[in-house]
Amino acid sequence: DKDDRLNNLNKPSVRFNDVAGLDEVKEELAEIIDFIKSPQKYHKMGAKIPKGILFHGPPGTGKTLLAQALAGETESSFFSASGSEFVEKYVGVGAKRVRSLFEKAKKSAPSVIFIDEIDAIGAKRTTESNNEKDQTLNQLLIEMDGFNSDQTVVVIGATNRLDLLDEALLRPGRFDRHMFIGNPDVRAREEIFLVHTKNKPIDKSVDIKALAKRTHGMSGAHISNIANEAAILAVRNNKTTIGIEEFNEAIEKVIAGLQRKNTVIL
Ligand code: ATP
């Protein structure tokens, strides 16, 4: 059931190497890794470990992947939830879920808690009262204020809409480190293609650099999708390797999907 799913503890095997591009963000996260690995060093200096990090930016750019990599690199337990999973009709249910999530994370510390779509619970409070939502957000704030320094729990929130978030969530000691995770540039797209073709038999006819140039505006999720579609097409075409024909078709397919989406929005 939902309460169990929220507590899906595991130790991810994802590493920073699996995340292409995003060099600056990875650099910033290196310090957090050091915090998690040797908290004593920081405690001795009287420094507090940052509790909350906010990843913001467009969908499919590697926010979830980065959070997993942070846990993977530090051998932390990884808990993931989506903000929308806390939104319930009955007052107190969401708050209870938040409490239980943090309890488990503290028990298996060091832990990384990843909350995707954090705007679902962390949106600015309106004058119109919404008891259930307010209680859930309050519980999250209480949990973040509450853990002490011997329990290393880092909370990563992710959102596509930073502007929607309640100020209270962004205060020092809460989600006070913000990192923008944007769409990849041509170099990063090339790297993402390399990550996602690494374990695939790619034909010599495939020029990865050229693929990167042709996928302007696409996210990492799109590129991963293209690599997978191309592999499936190669199987369908009874090929022993994935050729440029397969990549061409896969790219067209993803572009067609993007255009369909745009017409819906417009
Ligand atoms: P959303 O906002 O929609 O939740 P997200 O930013 O969390 O998206 P991810 O779930 O991390 O996106 O990315 C989806 C998939 O796209 C990943 O599992 C991975 O395969 C691929 N991907 C995205 N960005 C990268 C990247 N920088 N390097 C390698 N793969 C990536």
Short mmCIF file of C-alpha atoms and ligand atoms in Angstrom, two decimals:
data_model
loop_
_atom_site.label_atom_id
_atom_site.label_comp_id
_atom_site.label_asym_id
_atom_site.label_seq_id
_atom_site.Cartn_x
_atom_site.Cartn_y
_atom_site.Cartn_z
CA ASP A 1 0.00 0.00 0.00
CA LYS A 2 0.93 3.66 -0.20
CA ASP A 3 2.52 3.84 3.24
CA ASP A 4 4.82 0.96 2.39
CA ARG A 5 5.76 2.36 -0.98
CA LEU A 6 6.91 5.61 0.59
CA ASN A 7 9.38 3.68 2.67
CA ASN A 8 11.15 1.87 -0.10
CA LEU A 9 14.55 1.77 1.45
CA ASN A 10 17.46 0.77 -0.71
CA LYS A 11 21.08 1.51 -1.36
CA PRO A 12 21.35 2.69 -4.95
CA SER A 13 24.23 1.59 -7.13
CA VAL A 14 24.07 4.81 -9.18
CA ARG A 15 27.29 6.83 -9.19
CA PHE A 16 28.21 10.33 -10.35
CA ASN A 17 29.72 8.71 -13.45
CA ASP A 18 26.23 7.69 -14.52
CA VAL A 19 25.17 11.33 -14.52
CA ALA A 20 26.45 13.10 -17.62
CA GLY A 21 27.10 16.82 -17.77
CA LEU A 22 25.95 18.96 -14.80
CA ASP A 23 29.59 19.49 -13.78
CA GLU A 24 28.94 22.54 -11.61
CA VAL A 25 26.13 20.83 -9.72
CA LYS A 26 28.29 17.78 -9.16
CA GLU A 27 31.04 20.01 -7.83
CA GLU A 28 28.63 21.57 -5.35
CA LEU A 29 27.43 18.15 -4.33
CA ALA A 30 31.00 16.97 -3.73
CA GLU A 31 31.00 19.02 -0.56
CA ILE A 32 27.75 17.43 0.60
CA ILE A 33 29.34 14.03 -0.05
CA ASP A 34 32.26 14.98 2.15
CA PHE A 35 29.83 16.13 4.87
CA ILE A 36 28.03 12.79 4.80
CA LYS A 37 31.24 10.76 4.73
CA SER A 38 33.06 12.58 7.52
CA PRO A 39 30.61 14.57 9.62
CA GLN A 40 33.04 14.76 12.57
CA LYS A 41 35.38 16.98 10.58
CA TYR A 42 32.60 19.54 10.23
CA HIS A 43 31.20 19.13 13.74
CA LYS A 44 34.63 19.80 15.22
CA MET A 45 34.63 23.10 13.40
CA GLY A 46 31.16 23.87 14.70
CA ALA A 47 29.66 23.62 11.23
CA LYS A 48 26.19 22.21 10.64
CA ILE A 49 25.57 19.78 7.83
CA PRO A 50 23.16 21.21 5.27
CA LYS A 51 19.84 19.44 5.66
CA GLY A 52 17.92 20.43 2.63
CA ILE A 53 18.85 20.82 -1.02
CA LEU A 54 16.46 21.93 -3.70
CA PHE A 55 16.87 20.78 -7.29
CA HIS A 56 14.88 22.90 -9.68
CA GLY A 57 14.57 22.92 -13.43
CA PRO A 58 12.73 21.33 -16.34
CA PRO A 59 11.57 17.69 -16.28
CA GLY A 60 13.79 14.78 -17.28
CA THR A 61 17.10 16.50 -16.64
CA GLY A 62 18.53 14.10 -14.07
CA LYS A 63 17.27 15.37 -10.73
CA THR A 64 16.21 11.93 -9.53
CA LEU A 65 19.35 10.38 -10.96
CA LEU A 66 21.58 12.89 -9.12
CA ALA A 67 19.82 12.25 -5.82
CA GLN A 68 20.35 8.52 -6.30
CA ALA A 69 23.99 9.14 -7.17
CA LEU A 70 24.47 11.18 -4.00
CA ALA A 71 23.17 8.22 -1.99
CA GLY A 72 25.21 5.79 -4.08
CA GLU A 73 28.46 7.70 -3.65
CA THR A 74 28.02 7.91 0.13
CA GLU A 75 26.52 4.44 0.61
CA SER A 76 23.50 6.10 2.16
CA SER A 77 20.05 4.60 2.37
CA PHE A 78 17.80 6.12 -0.24
CA PHE A 79 14.16 6.99 0.33
CA SER A 80 12.10 8.48 -2.41
CA ALA A 81 8.63 9.89 -2.47
CA SER A 82 6.61 12.20 -4.63
CA GLY A 83 5.00 15.23 -3.04
CA SER A 84 1.69 14.22 -4.54
CA GLU A 85 1.76 10.99 -2.51
CA PHE A 86 1.30 13.04 0.65
CA VAL A 87 -1.75 14.84 -0.58
CA GLU A 88 -4.76 13.23 1.01
CA LYS A 89 -8.35 14.04 1.71
CA TYR A 90 -8.28 13.30 5.42
CA VAL A 91 -6.59 15.69 7.79
CA GLY A 92 -3.49 14.21 9.37
CA VAL A 93 -2.83 11.40 6.91
CA GLY A 94 -0.17 13.27 4.91
CA ALA A 95 1.51 14.50 8.10
CA LYS A 96 1.62 10.97 9.47
CA ARG A 97 3.28 9.75 6.27
CA VAL A 98 5.91 12.47 6.50
CA ARG A 99 6.64 11.53 10.11
CA SER A 100 7.01 7.86 9.33
CA LEU A 101 9.27 8.57 6.34
CA PHE A 102 11.67 10.59 8.47
CA GLU A 103 11.58 8.03 11.27
CA LYS A 104 12.73 5.30 8.91
CA ALA A 105 15.37 7.53 7.34
CA LYS A 106 16.79 8.43 10.75
CA LYS A 107 16.88 4.78 11.78
CA SER A 108 18.95 3.81 8.75
CA ALA A 109 21.12 6.93 8.62
CA PRO A 110 23.11 8.08 6.79
CA SER A 111 20.15 8.60 4.51
CA VAL A 112 19.10 10.62 1.54
CA ILE A 113 15.40 11.44 1.27
CA PHE A 114 14.29 12.50 -2.19
CA ILE A 115 10.94 14.26 -2.50
CA ASP A 116 9.99 14.81 -6.13
CA GLU A 117 7.28 17.39 -6.99
CA ILE A 118 7.79 19.03 -3.64
CA ASP A 119 5.50 21.87 -4.78
CA ALA A 120 2.57 19.49 -4.27
CA ILE A 121 3.01 19.91 -0.51
CA GLY A 122 5.26 22.95 -0.37
CA ALA A 123 3.32 25.46 -2.44
CA LYS A 124 2.74 28.90 -0.98
CA ARG A 125 -0.03 28.83 1.58
CA THR A 126 -3.08 30.78 0.55
CA THR A 127 -5.48 32.65 2.82
CA GLU A 128 -8.03 30.02 2.03
CA SER A 129 -7.25 27.38 4.61
CA ASN A 130 -6.47 23.83 3.61
CA ASN A 131 -5.95 21.98 6.84
CA GLU A 132 -4.64 18.76 5.40
CA LYS A 133 -2.06 20.45 3.18
CA ASP A 134 -0.96 22.91 5.86
CA GLN A 135 -0.50 20.11 8.36
CA THR A 136 1.56 18.09 5.90
CA LEU A 137 3.84 21.02 5.12
CA ASN A 138 4.13 21.87 8.82
CA GLN A 139 5.12 18.31 9.59
CA LEU A 140 7.84 18.47 6.94
CA LEU A 141 9.18 21.69 8.48
CA ILE A 142 9.08 20.16 11.96
CA GLU A 143 11.01 17.12 10.75
CA MET A 144 13.63 19.25 9.03
CA ASP A 145 14.10 21.44 12.10
CA GLY A 146 14.10 18.41 14.35
CA PHE A 147 16.93 16.12 13.49
CA ASN A 148 20.12 16.49 15.39
CA SER A 149 23.62 16.42 14.12
CA ASP A 150 24.48 12.81 14.85
CA GLN A 151 21.86 11.65 12.39
CA THR A 152 22.97 12.42 8.88
CA VAL A 153 19.81 12.78 6.87
CA VAL A 154 19.94 14.92 3.76
CA VAL A 155 16.64 15.87 2.19
CA ILE A 156 16.52 16.67 -1.51
CA GLY A 157 13.41 18.31 -2.87
CA ALA A 158 12.80 18.61 -6.59
CA THR A 159 10.49 20.91 -8.47
CA ASN A 160 9.91 22.37 -11.92
CA ARG A 161 8.44 25.46 -10.28
CA LEU A 162 10.68 27.10 -7.70
CA ASP A 163 8.47 30.19 -7.79
CA LEU A 164 5.54 28.26 -6.32
CA LEU A 165 7.25 27.26 -3.09
CA ASP A 166 6.36 28.65 0.31
CA GLU A 167 9.02 30.93 1.81
CA ALA A 168 9.01 28.90 5.01
CA LEU A 169 10.43 25.95 3.10
CA LEU A 170 13.37 27.96 1.78
CA ARG A 171 14.56 29.38 5.09
CA PRO A 172 18.06 28.68 6.47
CA GLY A 173 18.25 25.21 7.97
CA ARG A 174 15.60 23.95 5.58
CA PHE A 175 15.89 23.86 1.79
CA ASP A 176 18.52 26.56 1.77
CA ARG A 177 20.75 25.26 -1.04
CA HIS A 178 19.28 25.65 -4.49
CA MET A 179 20.72 24.00 -7.53
CA PHE A 180 19.44 24.58 -11.03
CA ILE A 181 19.37 21.47 -13.17
CA GLY A 182 18.88 22.64 -16.73
CA ASN A 183 18.59 21.03 -20.14
CA PRO A 184 21.92 19.77 -21.46
CA ASP A 185 24.00 21.75 -23.95
CA VAL A 186 25.55 20.04 -26.97
CA ARG A 187 28.56 18.76 -25.03
CA ALA A 188 26.41 17.38 -22.23
CA ARG A 189 24.07 15.76 -24.78
CA GLU A 190 27.05 14.01 -26.30
CA GLU A 191 28.06 12.73 -22.86
CA ILE A 192 24.50 11.59 -22.15
CA PHE A 193 24.47 9.70 -25.47
CA LEU A 194 27.77 8.07 -24.46
CA VAL A 195 26.36 7.00 -21.08
CA HIS A 196 23.27 5.52 -22.69
CA THR A 197 25.09 3.74 -25.54
CA LYS A 198 27.93 2.42 -23.39
CA ASN A 199 26.47 -1.06 -23.05
CA LYS A 200 24.90 -1.23 -26.50
CA PRO A 201 26.42 -2.59 -29.71
CA ILE A 202 26.62 0.62 -31.73
CA ASP A 203 27.43 0.47 -35.44
CA LYS A 204 30.36 2.47 -36.87
CA SER A 205 27.87 4.44 -38.97
CA VAL A 206 26.72 6.23 -35.82
CA ASP A 207 28.34 9.59 -35.12
CA ILE A 208 27.52 10.48 -31.51
CA LYS A 209 28.69 14.08 -31.92
CA ALA A 210 26.27 14.53 -34.81
CA LEU A 211 23.43 13.02 -32.77
CA ALA A 212 24.16 15.51 -29.99
CA LYS A 213 23.91 18.39 -32.48
CA ARG A 214 20.60 17.13 -33.81
CA THR A 215 18.91 16.90 -30.41
CA HIS A 216 18.93 20.56 -29.43
CA GLY A 217 16.38 21.33 -26.72
CA MET A 218 16.04 17.73 -25.59
CA SER A 219 16.48 16.54 -22.03
CA GLY A 220 18.51 13.62 -20.74
CA ALA A 221 15.30 11.64 -20.46
CA HIS A 222 14.63 12.21 -24.18
CA ILE A 223 18.14 11.08 -25.09
CA SER A 224 17.90 7.98 -22.93
CA ASN A 225 14.60 7.30 -24.66
CA ILE A 226 16.18 7.69 -28.12
CA ALA A 227 18.97 5.24 -27.27
CA ASN A 228 16.46 2.69 -26.02
CA GLU A 229 14.10 3.12 -28.98
CA ALA A 230 17.01 2.67 -31.36
CA ALA A 231 18.00 -0.56 -29.62
CA ILE A 232 14.43 -1.89 -29.85
CA LEU A 233 14.28 -0.97 -33.56
CA ALA A 234 17.55 -2.83 -34.19
CA VAL A 235 16.03 -5.95 -32.67
CA ARG A 236 12.91 -5.47 -34.78
CA ASN A 237 15.08 -5.08 -37.91
CA ASN A 238 17.05 -8.24 -37.07
CA LYS A 239 20.31 -6.30 -36.84
CA THR A 240 23.37 -7.32 -34.88
CA THR A 241 24.27 -3.69 -34.15
CA ILE A 242 22.35 -0.45 -33.77
CA GLY A 243 22.84 1.64 -36.89
CA ILE A 244 22.22 5.23 -37.92
CA GLU A 245 18.87 4.21 -39.51
CA GLU A 246 17.61 3.15 -36.10
CA PHE A 247 18.82 6.35 -34.48
CA ASN A 248 17.21 8.44 -37.23
CA GLU A 249 13.89 6.75 -36.71
CA ALA A 250 14.14 6.98 -32.92
CA ILE A 251 14.92 10.70 -33.08
CA GLU A 252 11.99 11.30 -35.42
CA LYS A 253 9.73 9.44 -33.06
CA VAL A 254 10.78 11.51 -30.06
CA ILE A 255 10.47 14.76 -32.05
CA ALA A 256 6.97 13.76 -33.17
CA GLY A 257 6.09 13.13 -29.54
CA LEU A 258 7.38 16.56 -28.56
CA GLN A 259 5.35 18.23 -31.32
CA ARG A 260 2.19 16.42 -30.22
CA LYS A 261 2.74 17.62 -26.68
CA ASN A 262 3.22 21.21 -27.85
CA THR A 263 -0.01 21.27 -29.81
CA VAL A 264 -1.83 20.15 -26.68
CA ILE A 265 -0.28 22.96 -24.67
CA LEU A 266 -0.94 25.59 -27.34
P1 ATP B 1 11.31 14.86 -13.42
O1 ATP B 1 11.40 16.32 -13.11
O2 ATP B 1 10.40 14.57 -14.58
O3 ATP B 1 11.08 13.97 -12.24
P2 ATP B 1 14.14 14.30 -13.37
O4 ATP B 1 14.87 15.57 -13.58
O5 ATP B 1 14.05 13.73 -12.00
O6 ATP B 1 12.71 14.44 -14.04
P3 ATP B 1 15.37 11.82 -14.05
O7 ATP B 1 14.27 10.94 -13.58
O8 ATP B 1 16.57 11.91 -13.21
O9 ATP B 1 14.79 13.24 -14.37
O10 ATP B 1 15.81 11.39 -15.52
C1 ATP B 1 15.09 10.45 -16.28
C2 ATP B 1 16.05 9.56 -17.03
O11 ATP B 1 16.71 10.31 -18.03
C3 ATP B 1 17.16 9.02 -16.15
O12 ATP B 1 16.83 7.80 -15.55
C4 ATP B 1 18.30 8.85 -17.14
O13 ATP B 1 18.16 7.66 -17.84
C5 ATP B 1 18.08 9.98 -18.12
N1 ATP B 1 18.88 11.17 -17.80
C6 ATP B 1 18.41 12.41 -17.50
N2 ATP B 1 19.40 13.27 -17.28
C7 ATP B 1 20.55 12.57 -17.42
C8 ATP B 1 21.94 12.90 -17.28
N3 ATP B 1 22.34 14.13 -16.99
N4 ATP B 1 22.84 11.92 -17.49
C9 ATP B 1 22.45 10.68 -17.81
N5 ATP B 1 21.17 10.30 -17.94
C10 ATP B 1 20.22 11.23 -17.75
#
